[in-house]
Coordinates of C-alpha atoms in Angstrom, one line a residue:
Chain K
M1 CA 113.4 90.7 89.7
K2 CA 113.1 87.0 88.8
G3 CA 115.4 84.8 90.9
E4 CA 116.2 87.8 93.2
E5 CA 115.2 88.1 96.8
R6 CA 112.1 90.3 97.1
F7 CA 113.1 93.9 97.8
I8 CA 110.8 96.1 99.8
P9 CA 112.1 99.7 99.9
K10 CA 111.4 100.3 103.6
G11 CA 114.2 102.8 103.7
A12 CA 112.8 104.8 100.8
I13 CA 109.4 104.8 102.5
A14 CA 110.9 106.1 105.7
F15 CA 112.8 108.7 103.7
F16 CA 109.7 109.8 101.9
I17 CA 107.7 110.1 105.2
A18 CA 110.6 112.1 106.7
M19 CA 110.7 114.4 103.7
I20 CA 106.9 115.0 103.9
L21 CA 107.3 115.9 107.6
L22 CA 110.2 118.3 106.7
Y23 CA 108.0 119.8 104.0
A24 CA 105.1 120.3 106.4
I25 CA 107.4 122.1 108.9
M26 CA 108.8 124.4 106.3
W27 CA 105.4 125.1 104.7
F28 CA 103.7 125.9 108.0
S29 CA 106.6 128.2 109.0
I30 CA 105.7 130.4 106.0
Y31 CA 102.0 129.9 106.6
F32 CA 102.2 131.2 110.2
L33 CA 104.3 134.1 108.9
L34 CA 101.3 134.9 106.6
I35 CA 99.0 134.8 109.6
I36 CA 101.2 137.1 111.6
Y37 CA 101.4 139.5 108.6
R38 CA 97.6 139.6 108.6
G39 CA 97.5 140.4 112.3
G40 CA 96.2 137.0 113.3
Chain B
M1 CA 126.5 102.0 70.1
R2 CA 128.8 103.2 67.3
M3 CA 128.5 107.0 67.3
E4 CA 130.0 108.9 64.4
K5 CA 133.0 111.0 65.1
Y6 CA 131.3 114.2 63.9
L7 CA 128.4 113.7 66.4
R8 CA 130.7 113.0 69.3
S9 CA 132.6 116.2 68.4
M10 CA 129.4 118.2 68.0
V11 CA 128.0 117.1 71.3
M12 CA 131.3 118.2 72.9
W13 CA 130.9 121.6 71.2
H14 CA 127.5 122.0 72.6
I15 CA 129.0 121.4 76.0
Y16 CA 131.9 123.7 75.4
V17 CA 129.6 126.6 74.4
G18 CA 127.4 125.9 77.4
L19 CA 130.4 125.8 79.8
L20 CA 131.9 129.0 78.2
A21 CA 128.6 130.7 79.0
I22 CA 128.6 129.7 82.6
S23 CA 132.3 130.6 82.9
V24 CA 131.2 134.2 82.4
G25 CA 127.8 133.8 84.1
V26 CA 129.2 132.6 87.4
I27 CA 131.6 135.6 87.6
F28 CA 128.6 137.9 87.4
G29 CA 126.8 135.7 90.0
L30 CA 129.7 136.4 92.4
L31 CA 129.6 140.1 91.6
Q32 CA 125.8 140.1 92.3
V33 CA 126.1 138.6 95.7
L34 CA 129.1 140.8 96.6
S35 CA 127.2 143.9 95.5
R36 CA 124.0 143.0 97.3
S37 CA 125.9 142.4 100.5
G38 CA 127.7 145.7 100.3
I39 CA 131.1 144.0 100.1
Y40 CA 131.8 145.3 96.6
V41 CA 129.0 147.6 95.4
L42 CA 128.5 147.7 91.6
P43 CA 127.1 150.9 90.0
P44 CA 123.4 150.4 89.1
N45 CA 123.9 150.1 85.3
I46 CA 126.5 147.4 85.7
Y47 CA 124.5 145.6 88.4
Y48 CA 121.5 145.1 86.1
Q49 CA 123.6 144.4 83.0
G50 CA 125.5 141.8 85.1
L51 CA 122.2 140.4 86.4
T52 CA 121.0 140.0 82.8
L53 CA 124.2 138.3 81.8
H54 CA 124.0 136.0 84.8
G55 CA 120.5 134.9 84.1
V56 CA 120.7 134.6 80.3
L57 CA 124.1 132.9 80.1
N58 CA 123.5 130.4 83.0
A59 CA 119.8 129.7 82.8
V60 CA 119.2 129.9 79.0
V61 CA 122.4 129.5 77.0
F62 CA 124.1 126.9 79.1
T63 CA 121.0 124.8 79.6
T64 CA 119.8 124.9 76.0
F65 CA 123.1 123.9 74.5
F66 CA 123.8 121.2 77.1
I67 CA 120.3 119.7 76.8
V68 CA 120.4 119.6 73.0
G69 CA 123.8 117.9 73.0
F70 CA 123.0 115.5 75.8
L71 CA 119.7 114.4 74.2
Y72 CA 121.5 113.7 70.9
V73 CA 123.6 111.1 72.9
I74 CA 120.5 109.6 74.5
T75 CA 118.6 109.5 71.2
E76 CA 121.3 107.6 69.3
T77 CA 122.3 105.3 72.1
T78 CA 118.8 104.2 72.9
L79 CA 117.2 104.0 69.5
K80 CA 120.4 102.9 67.6
E81 CA 119.3 105.1 64.8
K82 CA 121.4 107.9 63.2
L83 CA 120.5 111.5 63.5
N84 CA 120.6 113.7 60.4
K85 CA 124.1 115.2 60.2
G86 CA 123.1 118.3 58.3
L87 CA 120.4 119.2 60.8
V88 CA 122.8 118.7 63.7
Y89 CA 125.1 121.3 62.2
L90 CA 122.2 123.6 61.2
S91 CA 120.8 123.5 64.7
F92 CA 124.1 124.2 66.4
F93 CA 125.1 127.1 64.2
T94 CA 121.6 128.7 64.4
M95 CA 121.8 128.5 68.2
L96 CA 125.3 129.8 68.2
I97 CA 124.5 132.8 66.0
G98 CA 121.5 133.6 68.1
T99 CA 123.6 133.4 71.3
L100 CA 126.2 135.7 69.8
L101 CA 123.6 138.3 68.8
A102 CA 121.9 138.3 72.2
G103 CA 125.3 138.2 74.0
I104 CA 126.7 141.2 72.1
S105 CA 123.4 143.1 72.8
I106 CA 123.8 142.5 76.5
L107 CA 127.5 143.2 76.6
T108 CA 127.0 146.5 74.9
N109 CA 124.4 147.4 77.5
K110 CA 121.6 147.5 74.8
A111 CA 119.6 144.7 76.4
T112 CA 119.6 145.2 80.1
V113 CA 116.2 143.6 80.4
L114 CA 117.0 140.7 82.7
Y115 CA 116.3 137.1 81.5
T116 CA 112.5 137.6 81.7
F117 CA 112.7 140.6 79.3
Y118 CA 109.4 142.0 80.5
P119 CA 108.2 145.1 78.6
P120 CA 108.1 148.0 79.0
L121 CA 111.8 147.4 79.5
K122 CA 113.0 147.5 76.0
A123 CA 116.1 145.8 74.4
S124 CA 117.6 146.3 71.0
P125 CA 116.0 144.2 68.2
M126 CA 119.3 142.2 68.0
F127 CA 118.6 140.8 71.5
Y128 CA 115.1 139.5 70.6
I129 CA 116.3 138.2 67.2
G130 CA 119.2 136.5 68.9
A131 CA 116.9 134.9 71.5
T132 CA 114.6 133.8 68.6
L133 CA 117.4 132.1 66.7
L134 CA 118.5 130.3 69.9
I135 CA 115.0 128.8 70.2
V136 CA 114.7 128.2 66.4
G137 CA 118.0 126.3 66.5
S138 CA 116.6 124.1 69.3
W139 CA 113.5 123.5 67.3
I140 CA 115.7 122.1 64.5
A141 CA 117.2 119.7 67.1
V142 CA 113.6 118.7 68.0
L143 CA 112.8 118.1 64.3
N144 CA 115.9 116.0 63.9
T145 CA 115.1 113.9 67.0
S146 CA 111.5 113.5 65.9
L147 CA 112.4 112.3 62.5
T148 CA 114.9 109.8 64.0
F149 CA 112.2 108.6 66.4
L150 CA 109.6 108.1 63.7
R151 CA 112.1 106.2 61.6
W152 CA 112.8 103.9 64.6
R153 CA 109.0 103.4 65.0
R154 CA 108.7 102.4 61.4
N155 CA 111.7 100.0 61.7
N156 CA 110.5 98.5 65.0
P157 CA 106.7 98.0 64.8
G158 CA 105.1 97.0 68.0
Q159 CA 108.1 97.8 70.2
K160 CA 107.5 100.2 73.1
T161 CA 109.5 103.4 73.3
P162 CA 112.7 102.7 75.4
G163 CA 112.6 104.5 78.8
P164 CA 115.3 107.1 78.2
M165 CA 113.6 108.0 74.9
V166 CA 110.3 108.5 76.8
A167 CA 112.2 111.2 78.7
V168 CA 113.5 112.7 75.5
I169 CA 110.0 112.9 74.0
S170 CA 108.7 114.4 77.3
I171 CA 111.5 117.1 77.4
Y172 CA 111.0 118.1 73.8
T173 CA 107.2 118.1 73.9
V174 CA 107.3 120.3 77.0
W175 CA 109.7 122.6 75.1
M176 CA 107.7 122.8 72.0
L177 CA 104.4 123.5 73.8
A178 CA 106.2 126.1 76.0
T179 CA 107.9 128.0 73.2
I180 CA 104.6 128.7 71.4
G181 CA 103.9 131.4 74.1
V182 CA 107.3 133.1 73.9
A183 CA 107.4 132.8 70.1
I184 CA 104.1 134.8 69.9
E185 CA 105.4 137.3 72.4
V186 CA 108.7 137.9 70.6
L187 CA 107.7 137.7 67.0
F188 CA 104.3 139.5 67.1
F189 CA 105.0 142.1 69.9
L190 CA 108.6 142.6 71.1
I191 CA 110.4 142.6 67.7
P192 CA 108.0 144.9 66.0
W193 CA 108.0 147.2 69.1
S194 CA 111.8 147.3 69.4
L195 CA 112.1 147.9 65.6
G196 CA 109.6 150.8 65.9
I197 CA 107.1 149.2 63.5
V198 CA 104.5 149.4 66.2
K199 CA 104.5 152.1 68.9
S200 CA 102.7 150.4 71.8
I201 CA 103.0 147.2 73.8
N202 CA 100.7 145.5 76.4
P203 CA 103.0 144.6 79.3
E204 CA 100.4 142.3 80.9
L205 CA 99.8 140.4 77.7
A206 CA 103.5 140.0 77.2
R207 CA 104.0 138.8 80.8
T208 CA 101.2 136.2 80.3
L209 CA 102.8 134.9 77.1
F210 CA 106.2 134.9 78.8
W211 CA 104.9 132.8 81.7
W212 CA 103.2 130.4 79.4
F213 CA 106.8 129.7 78.4
G214 CA 108.6 130.6 81.6
H215 CA 107.4 127.9 83.9
P216 CA 107.5 124.9 81.6
L217 CA 111.0 126.2 80.8
V218 CA 111.9 125.0 84.3
Y219 CA 110.8 121.5 83.3
F220 CA 112.8 121.7 80.1
W221 CA 115.8 122.2 82.4
L222 CA 114.8 119.8 85.1
L223 CA 113.7 116.7 83.1
P224 CA 117.1 116.0 81.5
A225 CA 118.3 115.9 85.2
Y226 CA 115.5 113.4 86.0
L227 CA 116.5 111.4 82.9
A228 CA 120.0 111.0 84.4
W229 CA 118.6 110.3 87.9
Y230 CA 116.2 107.6 86.7
Y231 CA 118.2 105.9 83.9
I232 CA 121.9 106.4 84.6
L233 CA 122.4 107.1 88.4
P234 CA 121.0 103.8 89.7
K235 CA 123.6 101.8 87.6
V236 CA 126.5 104.1 88.6
A237 CA 125.4 103.6 92.2
G238 CA 125.5 99.8 91.7
G239 CA 121.8 99.1 91.6
K240 CA 118.7 99.2 89.4
L241 CA 115.9 101.6 88.6
Y242 CA 113.2 100.6 91.0
S243 CA 110.2 100.9 88.7
E244 CA 110.3 101.5 84.9
V245 CA 106.5 102.2 84.9
A246 CA 106.9 104.9 87.6
A247 CA 109.5 106.7 85.4
R248 CA 107.3 106.5 82.3
I249 CA 104.2 107.8 84.2
V250 CA 106.3 110.7 85.7
F251 CA 107.6 111.8 82.3
I252 CA 104.0 111.6 80.8
M253 CA 102.6 113.6 83.7
F254 CA 105.1 116.4 82.9
I255 CA 103.9 116.4 79.3
V256 CA 100.3 116.9 80.5
F257 CA 100.7 119.3 83.4
S258 CA 103.8 121.4 82.7
T259 CA 102.3 124.2 80.7
P260 CA 98.9 125.2 82.0
V261 CA 100.4 126.6 85.2
G262 CA 102.0 129.9 84.3
L263 CA 99.7 132.1 86.3
H264 CA 101.3 131.1 89.6
H265 CA 104.0 133.5 88.5
Q266 CA 101.3 136.2 88.1
Y267 CA 99.3 135.9 91.3
S268 CA 99.9 139.6 92.0
D269 CA 99.2 140.8 88.4
P270 CA 96.1 142.9 87.9
G271 CA 93.4 142.1 85.3
I272 CA 93.2 138.4 85.6
T273 CA 90.4 136.9 87.7
N274 CA 91.2 135.0 90.9
V275 CA 89.3 131.9 89.6
W276 CA 91.9 131.3 86.8
K277 CA 94.8 132.0 89.1
G278 CA 93.3 129.4 91.4
V279 CA 92.9 126.9 88.6
H280 CA 96.6 127.4 87.6
A281 CA 97.5 127.0 91.3
F282 CA 95.7 123.6 91.3
F283 CA 97.6 122.4 88.2
T284 CA 100.8 123.6 89.7
F285 CA 100.2 121.2 92.6
M286 CA 99.4 118.5 90.0
V287 CA 102.8 119.0 88.4
A288 CA 104.4 118.7 91.8
L289 CA 103.1 115.1 92.0
P290 CA 105.6 113.5 89.5
S291 CA 108.4 115.1 91.5
F292 CA 107.1 113.4 94.7
I293 CA 106.9 110.1 92.8
T294 CA 110.5 110.8 91.6
A295 CA 111.7 111.4 95.2
F296 CA 110.4 108.0 96.2
T297 CA 111.5 106.0 93.1
I298 CA 115.0 107.4 93.1
A299 CA 115.3 106.8 96.9
A300 CA 114.1 103.2 96.4
S301 CA 116.6 102.7 93.5
L302 CA 119.5 104.0 95.6
E303 CA 118.3 101.9 98.6
Y304 CA 118.4 98.8 96.3
A305 CA 122.0 99.7 95.4
A306 CA 123.1 100.3 99.0
R307 CA 121.5 97.1 100.3
K308 CA 123.3 95.1 97.6
N309 CA 126.5 96.8 98.9
G310 CA 125.8 95.6 102.4
G311 CA 123.6 98.5 103.6
N312 CA 121.0 97.8 106.3
G313 CA 118.7 99.6 108.8
L314 CA 115.9 102.1 108.0
F315 CA 118.3 105.0 107.4
S316 CA 121.9 103.7 107.8
W317 CA 121.9 102.1 104.3
W318 CA 122.6 105.6 103.0
K319 CA 126.2 105.1 104.3
K320 CA 126.8 102.3 101.7
L321 CA 126.2 104.6 98.7
P322 CA 129.3 105.5 96.6
W323 CA 129.8 109.0 98.1
G324 CA 133.3 109.1 96.8
N325 CA 132.3 108.7 93.1
Y326 CA 132.4 112.0 91.3
F327 CA 129.2 111.3 89.2
F328 CA 127.3 110.1 92.3
A329 CA 128.5 113.2 94.2
Y330 CA 127.1 115.6 91.6
M331 CA 123.8 113.8 91.4
I332 CA 123.2 113.3 95.1
S333 CA 124.2 116.9 95.8
A334 CA 121.7 118.0 93.1
M335 CA 119.0 115.9 94.7
I336 CA 119.6 117.1 98.2
A337 CA 119.4 120.7 97.0
F338 CA 116.2 119.8 95.2
I339 CA 114.6 118.6 98.4
F340 CA 114.7 122.1 99.7
G341 CA 114.1 123.7 96.3
G342 CA 110.9 121.6 96.0
I343 CA 109.3 122.8 99.2
S344 CA 110.3 126.4 98.6
G345 CA 108.6 126.0 95.2
I346 CA 105.4 124.7 96.8
V347 CA 105.4 127.8 99.0
N348 CA 105.7 129.9 95.9
A349 CA 102.8 128.0 94.3
S350 CA 100.5 128.3 97.3
Y351 CA 98.3 131.1 96.2
N352 CA 97.9 133.3 99.4
M353 CA 101.3 132.3 100.8
N354 CA 102.9 133.5 97.6
Q355 CA 102.1 137.0 98.8
V356 CA 104.6 136.7 101.6
V357 CA 107.5 135.8 99.4
H358 CA 106.5 137.3 96.0
N359 CA 109.3 139.3 94.4
T360 CA 111.5 138.9 97.4
S361 CA 114.9 137.4 97.8
W362 CA 113.1 134.2 98.6
V363 CA 112.7 133.6 94.9
P364 CA 116.4 133.6 93.9
G365 CA 117.0 131.5 97.0
H366 CA 114.5 129.0 95.7
F367 CA 115.7 128.8 92.1
H368 CA 119.3 128.5 93.0
L369 CA 118.3 125.3 94.8
T370 CA 116.3 124.1 91.7
V371 CA 117.8 125.2 88.4
G372 CA 121.0 126.6 90.1
S373 CA 121.7 123.3 91.8
A374 CA 119.5 120.4 90.9
V375 CA 119.9 121.1 87.2
F376 CA 123.3 122.8 87.3
L377 CA 125.1 120.1 89.3
T378 CA 123.5 117.3 87.3
F379 CA 124.6 118.9 84.1
L380 CA 128.2 119.5 85.4
G381 CA 128.4 115.9 86.5
L382 CA 127.1 114.8 83.1
S383 CA 129.6 117.1 81.3
L384 CA 132.5 115.3 83.0
Y385 CA 130.8 111.9 82.3
L386 CA 130.2 112.7 78.6
A387 CA 133.7 114.2 78.2
N388 CA 135.1 110.8 79.4
K389 CA 132.7 108.7 77.3
L390 CA 132.9 110.7 74.1
T391 CA 136.6 111.6 74.0
G392 CA 138.0 108.6 75.7
K393 CA 140.0 110.8 78.1
K394 CA 140.3 110.0 81.8
I395 CA 138.7 112.4 84.2
F396 CA 141.5 114.8 85.3
N397 CA 140.9 114.3 89.0
E398 CA 137.8 112.4 90.3
K399 CA 138.4 113.6 93.9
L400 CA 138.4 117.2 92.7
G401 CA 135.0 116.5 91.0
T402 CA 133.6 115.0 94.2
L403 CA 135.0 117.9 96.3
S404 CA 133.5 120.5 93.8
A405 CA 130.1 118.9 94.0
Y406 CA 129.8 118.8 97.8
L407 CA 131.3 122.3 98.0
W408 CA 128.6 123.6 95.8
L409 CA 126.0 121.9 97.9
I410 CA 127.3 123.5 101.1
G411 CA 127.6 126.9 99.4
V412 CA 124.1 126.9 97.9
L413 CA 122.5 125.8 101.2
I414 CA 124.2 128.7 103.0
F415 CA 123.4 131.1 100.1
S416 CA 119.8 130.1 99.8
W417 CA 119.2 130.1 103.5
G418 CA 120.4 133.7 103.7
M419 CA 118.4 134.7 100.7
M420 CA 115.2 133.1 102.0
Q421 CA 115.6 134.6 105.4
L422 CA 115.8 138.0 103.7
G423 CA 112.8 137.1 101.6
R424 CA 110.8 136.3 104.6
A425 CA 111.7 139.7 105.9
G426 CA 110.3 141.2 102.7
I427 CA 113.7 142.2 101.2
P428 CA 113.2 142.5 97.4
R429 CA 114.9 140.5 94.7
R430 CA 116.6 142.1 91.6
T431 CA 117.7 145.1 93.7
N432 CA 121.2 146.4 94.3
L433 CA 120.9 146.2 98.0
G434 CA 124.4 147.4 98.6
L435 CA 123.0 150.9 97.8
A436 CA 119.7 150.5 99.6
P437 CA 119.4 152.7 102.7
Y438 CA 116.5 150.6 104.2
M439 CA 118.4 147.5 105.2
T440 CA 118.6 146.9 108.9
P441 CA 121.9 145.6 110.5
E442 CA 120.2 142.2 111.0
E443 CA 119.3 142.0 107.4
R444 CA 122.8 142.9 106.4
I445 CA 124.0 139.9 108.3
F446 CA 121.8 137.5 106.3
M447 CA 123.1 139.2 103.1
I448 CA 126.7 138.6 104.3
I449 CA 125.7 134.9 104.9
A450 CA 124.4 134.7 101.4
A451 CA 127.6 136.2 100.1
V452 CA 129.7 133.6 102.0
G453 CA 127.5 130.9 100.3
G454 CA 128.0 132.6 96.9
I455 CA 131.8 132.7 97.3
I456 CA 131.8 129.0 98.1
M457 CA 129.7 128.3 95.1
F458 CA 132.0 130.3 92.9
I459 CA 135.1 128.4 94.2
S460 CA 133.3 125.1 93.4
A461 CA 132.5 126.3 89.9
V462 CA 136.2 127.2 89.4
L463 CA 137.2 123.8 90.6
F464 CA 134.8 122.2 88.2
L465 CA 136.2 124.2 85.3
I466 CA 139.8 123.2 86.2
N467 CA 138.7 119.6 86.3
F468 CA 136.9 119.8 83.0
V469 CA 139.7 121.6 81.1
G470 CA 142.2 119.2 82.8
T471 CA 140.2 116.3 81.4
L472 CA 140.3 117.7 77.9
L473 CA 144.1 118.2 78.2
N474 CA 144.5 114.6 79.3
K475 CA 145.8 112.1 76.8
K476 CA 143.3 109.7 75.2
E477 CA 143.1 106.4 77.2
K478 CA 141.5 104.7 74.2
E479 CA 140.0 105.4 70.8
V480 CA 136.3 105.8 71.2
E481 CA 134.2 103.9 68.7
L482 CA 131.4 102.5 70.9
V483 CA 129.7 105.0 73.2
E484 CA 128.4 103.1 76.2
I485 CA 126.1 105.0 78.5
D486 CA 125.5 103.3 81.8
Y487 CA 121.7 102.7 81.4
A488 CA 120.2 101.0 84.5
D489 CA 118.2 97.8 84.3
A490 CA 114.8 98.0 86.1
Y491 CA 113.9 96.0 89.2
Y492 CA 110.2 96.2 88.2
K493 CA 110.2 96.0 84.4
E494 CA 107.4 97.2 82.2
T495 CA 105.4 94.1 81.4
N496 CA 102.0 94.0 79.8
L497 CA 102.2 97.7 79.3
S498 CA 98.9 99.1 78.0
P499 CA 99.4 100.7 74.5
I500 CA 98.0 103.9 75.9
W501 CA 101.2 104.5 77.8
D502 CA 103.1 104.5 74.5
N503 CA 100.6 106.6 72.5
W504 CA 102.2 110.0 72.4
K505 CA 99.3 111.6 70.4
V506 CA 97.0 111.0 73.3
W507 CA 99.2 112.7 75.9
I508 CA 100.2 115.5 73.7
G509 CA 96.5 116.0 72.7
I510 CA 95.5 116.2 76.4
A511 CA 98.3 118.7 77.1
I512 CA 97.1 120.9 74.2
L513 CA 93.5 120.7 75.4
L514 CA 94.5 121.7 78.9
I515 CA 96.5 124.7 77.6
I516 CA 93.4 125.8 75.6
I517 CA 91.1 125.4 78.6
N518 CA 93.4 127.1 81.1
Y519 CA 94.6 129.9 78.9
T520 CA 91.6 131.0 76.8
P521 CA 89.7 132.7 79.7
V522 CA 93.0 134.2 80.8
F523 CA 93.7 135.9 77.5
Y524 CA 90.0 137.0 77.5
D525 CA 90.7 138.7 80.9
V526 CA 93.9 140.2 79.7
F527 CA 92.4 141.7 76.6
R528 CA 89.3 142.9 78.6
A529 CA 91.1 144.5 81.5
T530 CA 94.5 145.7 80.2
Y531 CA 95.6 147.8 77.3
F532 CA 98.5 148.7 75.1
V533 CA 100.7 151.6 76.2
E534 CA 103.1 153.8 74.3
G535 CA 105.3 155.3 76.9
G536 CA 105.9 152.3 79.1
Y537 CA 105.9 152.5 82.9
S538 CA 107.6 154.9 85.2
P539 CA 109.4 153.4 88.1
F540 CA 107.7 155.9 90.4
S541 CA 104.1 154.9 89.7
P542 CA 102.3 151.6 89.1
L543 CA 100.0 153.3 86.6
P544 CA 100.9 153.3 83.0
M545 CA 102.0 156.5 81.4
K546 CA 99.5 157.6 78.8

């Protein structure tokens, strides 16, 4: 890192947030299926 | 690092045996998906025999041989210490004899018990003895690596363990802790039962011992892939590992949290209290954390590489990654598949939601994204990489490698989507659906979709094998004396590392303590609420035959 321009992984942070959003959508799609199965 | 000729040759033999196993395994994978979709229906006995071969050869034989061989390379190239030659041979031939015994049992239809070998399904003793030898052979490799590491420690007092070796220690610790469970199951219950020495077996006890082993087995497969993603991929991509400390913490977290989680495979099992299923569910989420850290750290490492290559923007830097490089193609395809494998695994681990997908086609949809892609593709990419590094032969066709990797990714995404849709509809796994009368036309369509994905995956595997064999048939470019693995430098190096992060006794001790805490009440429940049966179970009743 010495002598290098400071690197802030903004793209990786954006990717991580996008991945968490995708995970939330997929997780809730099964969660709502569970609710439907239970007659909710 | 000068690696002796015998070791280079032996590592390649580990890879050959592994690839021979998958050459057969993928054929049965194709037949499975064709049969389930009704395109080419297999008779029931062949279906389950093929399913056993597919699981054992791909998920157990290929992975174990590959991992042992790969970790020999990592151990010698990071520690610069020689492994014990005799133990390398002893380990290999023990594993090989075990594989042959188990393989012959399955091929002669005397061990059609699937790769989980749950009793009361019973195999011939040869299968269990073969599986035991395969594991014992791998233990010899662990012993060899441990002795080499301890010698390195004596010769290098005060030096911290090099990063890739941290991964090796983590992989083998997870393996040793995991195999205690299956060793007890096979040696004390299954072998005496199959030999007729004891008449009865406790299926629930056997299942609990199996899953003590079965889930950390997944990390035994996955962590060598993480090793490649953390320590090799960033350099191949033209960058650096973003944080050495993050990598170390991740591998240590796997030592601690991998094993006390097995009950998330047994949420539907009777006889075990909900409290302990809940505790195991909690620890399953804990073991997901290092994978989240990995997703960020690898993305940051790749971003660093892409920006050095002129990449910019919040997302457009991805375009500057070396998508045409065969090694990168295998690794990035593995990781993309793992994004979807990860979330489907979190659904499996979520206690009540597991009931929606339990024992359905969702599950093979999930693990073809994890072990069947994240692990499989990484190992295929590494097989080509190691063939080049260890034999000095040029890759037969790098473009073919790249094509094969992306083709598998496309295939598995189609296959797993089809399987998961079927799982959401409650269609069971491990069932010859081509013969099932209860499939609706809509469900048949998803099965056809899965079959299309499976065919694409099979074509990809064939292309890989052509490329690998072509590489072996190539002339040597150079005589190999020094084996240079492309280990990445770190952007954030480990400085002022607390000694606790290099004290393996502490982390292994915590792992053992957690196993004792999480499993003692479970075994109490199992012994209290379940019993040994003589006649096994009838497929027509959930109650044991007495």
